[in-house]
Amino acid sequence: QVQLVESGGGLVQAGGSLRLSCAASGIFSSIIVMGWYRQAPGKQRELVATITGPGATFYADSVKGRSTISRDNAKNTMYLQMNRLKPEDTAVYYCKTNIIASQEIMEYWGKGTLVTVSS
């Protein structure tokens, strides 16, 4: 079993920055991919960014150039640095991971952290 806990959300003015964290705990063999998703009120959940086990990164067009995804393997923690925030970035941000545990591919989600960007 793996648990994911997000932190770092809050209220920030447009143009400001936040760093979200996702701490993973539990027993697993390896990470296939970890990523951040977000869901704004009344909208579908969407992909924000991903980082693979080897470290390759991907970004949605909406955040490309303003965000950086990273991971500290020693701490089993993933980060999303968000700069030049916009009101449309307001959403609940979720951490997700696909890992290998007990010789099986498993998927886990965190409970989310709220980011609110004021204009």
Tab-separated table of C-alpha atoms in Angstrom:
chain	number	residue	atom	x	y	z
A	1	GLN	CA	0.000	0.000	0.000
A	2	VAL	CA	1.102	3.527	-0.836
A	3	GLN	CA	-0.198	6.793	0.587
A	4	LEU	CA	0.153	10.198	-1.058
A	5	VAL	CA	-0.218	13.450	0.873
A	6	GLU	CA	-0.253	16.832	-0.868
A	7	SER	CA	0.665	20.117	0.767
A	8	GLY	CA	1.582	23.673	-0.165
A	9	GLY	CA	-1.719	24.935	-1.476
A	10	GLY	CA	-3.286	28.162	-0.329
A	11	LEU	CA	-4.365	31.638	-1.339
A	12	VAL	CA	-2.037	33.678	-3.526
A	13	GLN	CA	-2.379	36.812	-5.629
A	14	ALA	CA	-2.141	36.683	-9.399
A	15	GLY	CA	1.480	36.803	-10.445
A	16	GLY	CA	2.642	35.058	-7.302
A	17	SER	CA	4.197	31.637	-6.783
A	18	LEU	CA	3.533	28.421	-4.903
A	19	ARG	CA	5.378	25.157	-4.458
A	20	LEU	CA	3.215	22.087	-4.043
A	21	SER	CA	4.576	18.939	-2.427
A	22	CYS	CA	3.466	15.326	-2.613
A	23	ALA	CA	4.947	12.975	-0.042
A	24	ALA	CA	4.734	9.254	-0.728
A	25	SER	CA	4.947	6.534	1.879
A	26	GLY	CA	4.645	2.784	1.764
A	27	ILE	CA	6.384	-0.105	0.128
A	28	PHE	CA	6.925	-0.303	-3.606
A	29	SER	CA	9.583	-1.490	-6.002
A	30	SER	CA	9.805	1.371	-8.471
A	31	ILE	CA	8.044	4.434	-9.847
A	32	ILE	CA	6.657	4.300	-13.347
A	33	VAL	CA	5.360	7.867	-13.367
A	34	MET	CA	4.149	10.525	-10.946
A	35	GLY	CA	2.063	13.507	-11.871
A	36	TRP	CA	-0.067	16.448	-10.885
A	37	TYR	CA	-3.684	16.866	-11.935
A	38	ARG	CA	-6.114	19.655	-11.157
A	39	GLN	CA	-9.842	20.129	-11.130
A	40	ALA	CA	-11.455	23.557	-11.188
A	41	PRO	CA	-15.056	24.073	-10.054
A	42	GLY	CA	-17.479	22.789	-12.673
A	43	LYS	CA	-14.726	21.431	-14.901
A	44	GLN	CA	-13.136	18.095	-15.717
A	45	ARG	CA	-9.963	16.976	-14.027
A	46	GLU	CA	-6.968	17.717	-16.230
A	47	LEU	CA	-3.322	16.766	-16.381
A	48	VAL	CA	-0.853	19.430	-15.267
A	49	ALA	CA	2.556	17.760	-15.384
A	50	THR	CA	4.256	14.376	-15.057
A	51	ILE	CA	7.676	13.028	-14.210
A	52	THR	CA	8.717	9.486	-15.044
A	53	GLY	CA	10.832	7.191	-12.925
A	54	PRO	CA	13.955	7.998	-14.966
A	55	GLY	CA	13.153	11.734	-14.666
A	56	ALA	CA	11.587	12.735	-17.977
A	57	THR	CA	9.101	15.592	-17.585
A	58	PHE	CA	5.967	16.656	-19.438
A	59	TYR	CA	3.779	19.751	-19.099
A	60	ALA	CA	0.327	20.776	-20.174
A	61	ASP	CA	0.266	23.781	-22.487
A	62	SER	CA	-1.630	25.758	-19.858
A	63	VAL	CA	1.311	25.679	-17.430
A	64	LYS	CA	4.292	25.208	-19.725
A	65	GLY	CA	6.901	27.871	-19.114
A	66	ARG	CA	5.461	28.749	-15.705
A	67	SER	CA	5.826	25.451	-13.837
A	68	THR	CA	8.530	22.975	-12.944
A	69	ILE	CA	7.934	19.428	-11.758
A	70	SER	CA	10.663	17.661	-9.808
A	71	ARG	CA	11.254	14.809	-7.401
A	72	ASP	CA	13.533	14.125	-4.450
A	73	ASN	CA	14.032	10.371	-4.499
A	74	ALA	CA	15.670	10.287	-1.076
A	75	LYS	CA	12.560	11.859	0.468
A	76	ASN	CA	10.039	10.150	-1.829
A	77	THR	CA	8.580	13.585	-2.479
A	78	MET	CA	7.414	15.207	-5.705
A	79	TYR	CA	7.141	18.963	-6.188
A	80	LEU	CA	5.371	21.361	-8.491
A	81	GLN	CA	6.784	24.877	-8.554
A	82	MET	CA	4.224	27.256	-10.029
A	83	ASN	CA	5.136	30.818	-10.974
A	84	ARG	CA	3.241	33.754	-12.459
A	85	LEU	CA	0.009	32.258	-11.243
A	86	LYS	CA	-3.258	33.213	-12.912
A	87	PRO	CA	-6.835	33.135	-11.611
A	88	GLU	CA	-7.538	30.269	-14.011
A	89	ASP	CA	-4.987	28.184	-12.087
A	90	THR	CA	-7.477	28.044	-9.220
A	91	ALA	CA	-8.298	24.381	-8.609
A	92	VAL	CA	-7.831	21.419	-6.342
A	93	TYR	CA	-4.480	19.886	-7.233
A	94	TYR	CA	-4.090	16.129	-6.940
A	95	CYS	CA	-0.984	13.991	-6.789
A	96	LYS	CA	-1.034	10.672	-8.636
A	97	THR	CA	1.474	7.883	-8.979
A	98	ASN	CA	1.724	4.684	-10.953
A	99	ILE	CA	4.140	2.311	-9.286
A	100	ILE	CA	5.171	-1.308	-9.185
A	101	ALA	CA	4.316	-2.953	-5.884
A	102	SER	CA	4.129	-6.656	-5.113
A	103	GLN	CA	5.119	-7.267	-8.726
A	104	GLU	CA	1.974	-5.490	-9.939
A	105	ILE	CA	1.280	-2.099	-11.495
A	106	MET	CA	-0.726	0.010	-9.038
A	107	GLU	CA	-2.224	3.506	-9.118
A	108	TYR	CA	-2.700	5.813	-6.132
A	109	TRP	CA	-4.174	9.279	-5.683
A	110	GLY	CA	-3.806	11.862	-2.955
A	111	LYS	CA	-6.756	13.726	-1.474
A	112	GLY	CA	-5.792	17.040	-3.037
A	113	THR	CA	-4.700	20.511	-1.987
A	114	LEU	CA	-6.587	23.680	-2.881
A	115	VAL	CA	-4.907	26.492	-4.787
A	116	THR	CA	-6.796	29.774	-4.996
A	117	VAL	CA	-5.423	32.615	-7.109
A	118	SER	CA	-7.011	36.012	-6.612
A	119	SER	CA	-7.094	38.685	-9.299
